[in-house]
PDB file of C-alpha atoms in Angstrom:
ATOM      1  CA  MET A   1      17.592  -4.534  10.734  1.00  0.00           C
ATOM      2  CA  PRO A   2      14.191  -3.658  12.170  1.00  0.00           C
ATOM      3  CA  VAL A   3      10.715  -4.428  10.981  1.00  0.00           C
ATOM      4  CA  ALA A   4       8.852  -1.751   9.019  1.00  0.00           C
ATOM      5  CA  ILE A   5       5.186  -1.168   8.311  1.00  0.00           C
ATOM      6  CA  TYR A   6       3.959  -0.209   4.848  1.00  0.00           C
ATOM      7  CA  PRO A   7       0.410   1.136   5.317  1.00  0.00           C
ATOM      8  CA  GLY A   8      -2.110   1.905   2.615  1.00  0.00           C
ATOM      9  CA  SER A   9      -5.499   1.088   1.205  1.00  0.00           C
ATOM     10  CA  PHE A  10      -4.102  -1.201  -1.518  1.00  0.00           C
ATOM     11  CA  ASP A  11      -7.431  -1.117  -3.350  1.00  0.00           C
ATOM     12  CA  PRO A  12      -6.109  -2.667  -5.491  1.00  0.00           C
ATOM     13  CA  LEU A  13      -2.456  -3.607  -5.039  1.00  0.00           C
ATOM     14  CA  THR A  14      -0.444  -2.290  -8.009  1.00  0.00           C
ATOM     15  CA  ASN A  15       2.947  -3.146  -9.432  1.00  0.00           C
ATOM     16  CA  GLY A  16       4.132   0.144  -7.926  1.00  0.00           C
ATOM     17  CA  HIS A  17       3.204  -1.172  -4.476  1.00  0.00           C
ATOM     18  CA  LEU A  18       4.990  -4.439  -5.230  1.00  0.00           C
ATOM     19  CA  SER A  19       8.101  -2.567  -6.272  1.00  0.00           C
ATOM     20  CA  LEU A  20       8.144  -0.680  -2.961  1.00  0.00           C
ATOM     21  CA  ILE A  21       7.596  -3.905  -1.024  1.00  0.00           C
ATOM     22  CA  GLN A  22      10.526  -5.606  -2.762  1.00  0.00           C
ATOM     23  CA  ARG A  23      12.800  -2.596  -2.288  1.00  0.00           C
ATOM     24  CA  SER A  24      11.809  -2.276   1.375  1.00  0.00           C
ATOM     25  CA  LEU A  25      12.896  -5.861   1.975  1.00  0.00           C
ATOM     26  CA  LYS A  26      16.425  -4.839   0.969  1.00  0.00           C
ATOM     27  CA  MET A  27      16.464  -2.447   3.945  1.00  0.00           C
ATOM     28  CA  PHE A  28      14.394  -4.325   6.529  1.00  0.00           C
ATOM     29  CA  ASP A  29      14.296  -7.912   7.743  1.00  0.00           C
ATOM     30  CA  ARG A  30      10.508  -7.991   7.716  1.00  0.00           C
ATOM     31  CA  LEU A  31       7.727  -5.873   6.329  1.00  0.00           C
ATOM     32  CA  ILE A  32       4.157  -5.627   7.538  1.00  0.00           C
ATOM     33  CA  VAL A  33       1.854  -4.557   4.714  1.00  0.00           C
ATOM     34  CA  ALA A  34      -0.968  -2.975   6.696  1.00  0.00           C
ATOM     35  CA  ILE A  35      -4.314  -2.301   5.054  1.00  0.00           C
ATOM     36  CA  ALA A  36      -5.855   0.849   6.492  1.00  0.00           C
ATOM     37  CA  VAL A  37      -9.566   0.273   6.942  1.00  0.00           C
ATOM     38  CA  ASN A  38     -11.636   3.450   6.655  1.00  0.00           C
ATOM     39  CA  PRO A  39     -15.315   2.903   7.484  1.00  0.00           C
ATOM     40  CA  LYS A  40     -16.196   6.111   5.600  1.00  0.00           C
ATOM     41  CA  LYS A  41     -15.008   4.644   2.301  1.00  0.00           C
ATOM     42  CA  THR A  42     -16.465   1.841   0.228  1.00  0.00           C
ATOM     43  CA  PRO A  43     -13.551  -0.059  -1.299  1.00  0.00           C
ATOM     44  CA  LEU A  44     -13.784  -2.077  -4.500  1.00  0.00           C
ATOM     45  CA  PHE A  45     -12.209  -5.096  -2.792  1.00  0.00           C
ATOM     46  CA  SER A  46     -13.187  -6.085   0.738  1.00  0.00           C
ATOM     47  CA  GLN A  47     -10.574  -6.160   3.479  1.00  0.00           C
ATOM     48  CA  GLU A  48     -10.419  -9.950   3.231  1.00  0.00           C
ATOM     49  CA  GLU A  49     -10.059  -9.841  -0.558  1.00  0.00           C
ATOM     50  CA  ARG A  50      -7.232  -7.295  -0.344  1.00  0.00           C
ATOM     51  CA  ILE A  51      -5.417  -9.379   2.257  1.00  0.00           C
ATOM     52  CA  GLU A  52      -5.668 -12.451   0.041  1.00  0.00           C
ATOM     53  CA  LEU A  53      -4.634 -10.570  -3.115  1.00  0.00           C
ATOM     54  CA  ILE A  54      -1.539  -9.159  -1.398  1.00  0.00           C
ATOM     55  CA  ARG A  55      -0.598 -12.528   0.104  1.00  0.00           C
ATOM     56  CA  ASP A  56      -0.947 -14.196  -3.294  1.00  0.00           C
ATOM     57  CA  ALA A  57       1.167 -11.513  -4.991  1.00  0.00           C
ATOM     58  CA  CYS A  58       3.865 -11.418  -2.253  1.00  0.00           C
ATOM     59  CA  LYS A  59       5.105 -14.924  -1.671  1.00  0.00           C
ATOM     60  CA  ASP A  60       8.118 -13.758   0.384  1.00  0.00           C
ATOM     61  CA  SER A  61       7.918 -15.179   3.919  1.00  0.00           C
ATOM     62  CA  ARG A  62       9.276 -11.893   5.293  1.00  0.00           C
ATOM     63  CA  VAL A  63       6.056 -10.114   4.265  1.00  0.00           C
ATOM     64  CA  GLU A  64       3.130 -10.180   6.673  1.00  0.00           C
ATOM     65  CA  VAL A  65      -0.242  -8.813   5.589  1.00  0.00           C
ATOM     66  CA  ASP A  66      -2.538  -7.314   8.204  1.00  0.00           C
ATOM     67  CA  ALA A  67      -5.290  -4.716   8.527  1.00  0.00           C
ATOM     68  CA  PHE A  68      -5.960  -2.009  11.072  1.00  0.00           C
ATOM     69  CA  HIS A  69      -8.594   0.525  12.078  1.00  0.00           C
ATOM     70  CA  GLY A  70      -7.910   3.885  13.635  1.00  0.00           C
ATOM     71  CA  LEU A  71      -4.687   5.854  13.879  1.00  0.00           C
ATOM     72  CA  LEU A  72      -1.584   4.505  12.194  1.00  0.00           C
ATOM     73  CA  VAL A  73       0.595   5.492  15.161  1.00  0.00           C
ATOM     74  CA  ASP A  74      -1.557   3.398  17.502  1.00  0.00           C
ATOM     75  CA  TYR A  75      -1.227   0.398  15.194  1.00  0.00           C
ATOM     76  CA  VAL A  76       2.546   0.910  14.873  1.00  0.00           C
ATOM     77  CA  HIS A  77       2.892   1.000  18.673  1.00  0.00           C
ATOM     78  CA  GLN A  78       0.653  -2.054  19.038  1.00  0.00           C
ATOM     79  CA  ARG A  79       2.939  -3.952  16.628  1.00  0.00           C
ATOM     80  CA  LYS A  80       6.047  -2.647  18.469  1.00  0.00           C
ATOM     81  CA  VAL A  81       7.516  -1.216  15.264  1.00  0.00           C
ATOM     82  CA  SER A  82       9.185   2.177  14.856  1.00  0.00           C
ATOM     83  CA  VAL A  83       9.502   2.653  11.081  1.00  0.00           C
ATOM     84  CA  VAL A  84       6.778   3.423   8.543  1.00  0.00           C
ATOM     85  CA  ILE A  85       7.400   3.191   4.797  1.00  0.00           C
ATOM     86  CA  ARG A  86       5.616   5.611   2.481  1.00  0.00           C
ATOM     87  CA  GLY A  87       5.838   5.715  -1.304  1.00  0.00           C
ATOM     88  CA  LEU A  88       6.145   8.897  -3.312  1.00  0.00           C
ATOM     89  CA  ARG A  89       5.252   9.250  -6.981  1.00  0.00           C
ATOM     90  CA  ALA A  90       5.111  13.002  -7.565  1.00  0.00           C
ATOM     91  CA  VAL A  91       5.604  16.329  -5.816  1.00  0.00           C
ATOM     92  CA  SER A  92       1.909  16.383  -4.920  1.00  0.00           C
ATOM     93  CA  ASP A  93       2.366  13.076  -3.050  1.00  0.00           C
ATOM     94  CA  PHE A  94       5.199  14.631  -1.054  1.00  0.00           C
ATOM     95  CA  GLU A  95       3.074  17.526   0.191  1.00  0.00           C
ATOM     96  CA  TYR A  96       0.351  15.195   1.478  1.00  0.00           C
ATOM     97  CA  GLU A  97       2.784  12.619   2.871  1.00  0.00           C
ATOM     98  CA  PHE A  98       4.848  15.356   4.525  1.00  0.00           C
ATOM     99  CA  GLN A  99       1.737  16.549   6.386  1.00  0.00           C
ATOM    100  CA  LEU A 100       0.917  12.999   7.508  1.00  0.00           C
ATOM    101  CA  ALA A 101       4.476  12.292   8.600  1.00  0.00           C
ATOM    102  CA  ASN A 102       4.621  15.500  10.630  1.00  0.00           C
ATOM    103  CA  MET A 103       1.288  14.784  12.310  1.00  0.00           C
ATOM    104  CA  ASN A 104       2.462  11.257  13.107  1.00  0.00           C
ATOM    105  CA  ARG A 105       5.722  12.676  14.501  1.00  0.00           C
ATOM    106  CA  LYS A 106       3.690  15.040  16.713  1.00  0.00           C
ATOM    107  CA  LEU A 107       1.514  12.149  17.946  1.00  0.00           C
ATOM    108  CA  ALA A 108       4.396   9.672  18.303  1.00  0.00           C
ATOM    109  CA  PRO A 109       7.934  11.110  18.181  1.00  0.00           C
ATOM    110  CA  ASP A 110       9.393   7.600  18.451  1.00  0.00           C
ATOM    111  CA  ILE A 111       8.098   6.594  14.997  1.00  0.00           C
ATOM    112  CA  ASP A 112      10.141   7.440  11.910  1.00  0.00           C
ATOM    113  CA  THR A 113       8.786   7.704   8.378  1.00  0.00           C
ATOM    114  CA  VAL A 114      10.966   6.555   5.479  1.00  0.00           C
ATOM    115  CA  PHE A 115       9.965   7.945   2.090  1.00  0.00           C
ATOM    116  CA  MET A 116      10.771   5.873  -0.978  1.00  0.00           C
ATOM    117  CA  MET A 117      10.418   7.065  -4.541  1.00  0.00           C
ATOM    118  CA  THR A 118       8.345   4.791  -6.711  1.00  0.00           C
ATOM    119  CA  GLY A 119      10.293   3.286  -9.602  1.00  0.00           C
ATOM    120  CA  GLU A 120      10.111   5.265 -12.838  1.00  0.00           C
ATOM    121  CA  ASP A 121       8.153   2.463 -14.474  1.00  0.00           C
ATOM    122  CA  TYR A 122       5.342   2.920 -11.957  1.00  0.00           C
ATOM    123  CA  PHE A 123       5.311   6.592 -10.953  1.00  0.00           C
ATOM    124  CA  TYR A 124       2.070   7.274 -12.864  1.00  0.00           C
ATOM    125  CA  ILE A 125       0.162   4.298 -11.420  1.00  0.00           C
ATOM    126  CA  SER A 126      -2.309   4.775  -8.589  1.00  0.00           C
ATOM    127  CA  SER A 127      -4.932   2.401  -7.246  1.00  0.00           C
ATOM    128  CA  GLN A 128      -7.613   4.996  -7.942  1.00  0.00           C
ATOM    129  CA  LEU A 129      -6.565   5.357 -11.571  1.00  0.00           C
ATOM    130  CA  VAL A 130      -6.370   1.568 -12.032  1.00  0.00           C
ATOM    131  CA  ARG A 131      -9.891   1.179 -10.597  1.00  0.00           C
ATOM    132  CA  GLU A 132     -11.249   3.918 -12.836  1.00  0.00           C
ATOM    133  CA  VAL A 133      -9.653   2.608 -16.023  1.00  0.00           C
ATOM    134  CA  ALA A 134     -10.718  -0.974 -15.240  1.00  0.00           C
ATOM    135  CA  SER A 135     -14.293   0.131 -14.490  1.00  0.00           C
ATOM    136  CA  PHE A 136     -14.568   1.589 -18.002  1.00  0.00           C
ATOM    137  CA  GLY A 137     -13.175  -1.531 -19.631  1.00  0.00           C
ATOM    138  CA  GLY A 138      -9.629  -0.235 -20.112  1.00  0.00           C
ATOM    139  CA  ASP A 139      -6.772  -2.716 -20.079  1.00  0.00           C
ATOM    140  CA  VAL A 140      -4.712  -2.525 -16.864  1.00  0.00           C
ATOM    141  CA  GLU A 141      -2.679  -5.660 -17.531  1.00  0.00           C
ATOM    142  CA  GLY A 142       0.940  -5.020 -16.566  1.00  0.00           C
ATOM    143  CA  LEU A 143      -0.047  -2.332 -14.056  1.00  0.00           C
ATOM    144  CA  VAL A 144      -1.138  -4.823 -11.410  1.00  0.00           C
ATOM    145  CA  PRO A 145      -0.003  -8.335 -10.474  1.00  0.00           C
ATOM    146  CA  PRO A 146      -1.692 -11.137 -12.484  1.00  0.00           C
ATOM    147  CA  ASN A 147      -3.899 -12.220  -9.563  1.00  0.00           C
ATOM    148  CA  VAL A 148      -5.139  -8.645  -9.081  1.00  0.00           C
ATOM    149  CA  TYR A 149      -5.790  -8.384 -12.825  1.00  0.00           C
ATOM    150  CA  ALA A 150      -7.925 -11.524 -12.571  1.00  0.00           C
ATOM    151  CA  GLY A 151      -9.746 -10.019  -9.569  1.00  0.00           C
ATOM    152  CA  LEU A 152     -10.481  -6.846 -11.512  1.00  0.00           C
ATOM    153  CA  ARG A 153     -11.798  -8.889 -14.445  1.00  0.00           C
ATOM    154  CA  LYS A 154     -14.122 -10.677 -12.046  1.00  0.00           C
ATOM    155  CA  LYS A 155     -15.346  -7.410 -10.501  1.00  0.00           C
ATOM    156  CA  PHE A 156     -15.896  -5.554 -13.773  1.00  0.00           C
ATOM    157  CA  GLY A 157     -16.607  -8.312 -16.246  1.00  0.00           C
ATOM    158  CA  THR A 158     -14.393  -9.923 -18.815  1.00  0.00           C
ATOM    159  CA  LYS A 159     -12.268  -6.983 -19.946  1.00  0.00           C
ATOM    160  CA  PRO A 160     -10.670  -4.573 -17.474  1.00  0.00           C
TER     161      PRO A 160
END
């Protein structure tokens, strides 16, 4: 089976992301978790921190963690991969992801997008919501891997 790329901001990595990574490895021999770097955004965790957090949470040797700037299709071609994994939680995700997939298909018809539904235990989790709850002192334990939970505690104080 081919290699796939799972792109995203992963700021922070959630258990929903981990679920998609594990399920993707049932369909693909290798998975590149690719952190999209957007210079217009200020992430909570730096690119280096996110890479380390994902590596620590994903001990499977078939998972490679990388980062990229610019268009996803250019990165996919650079890595000589033809499949992109995208997670869906709700109908609203589908509309946005459908637009992205169609634009990517227009830019690079040789790249296919595979949509995977997030597991029912994680469909309500988003990185943005985790960051917001943690920033106000809410408990996000169980929503993120233990190492990410520790990272959030460090960023926001003793009680995310």
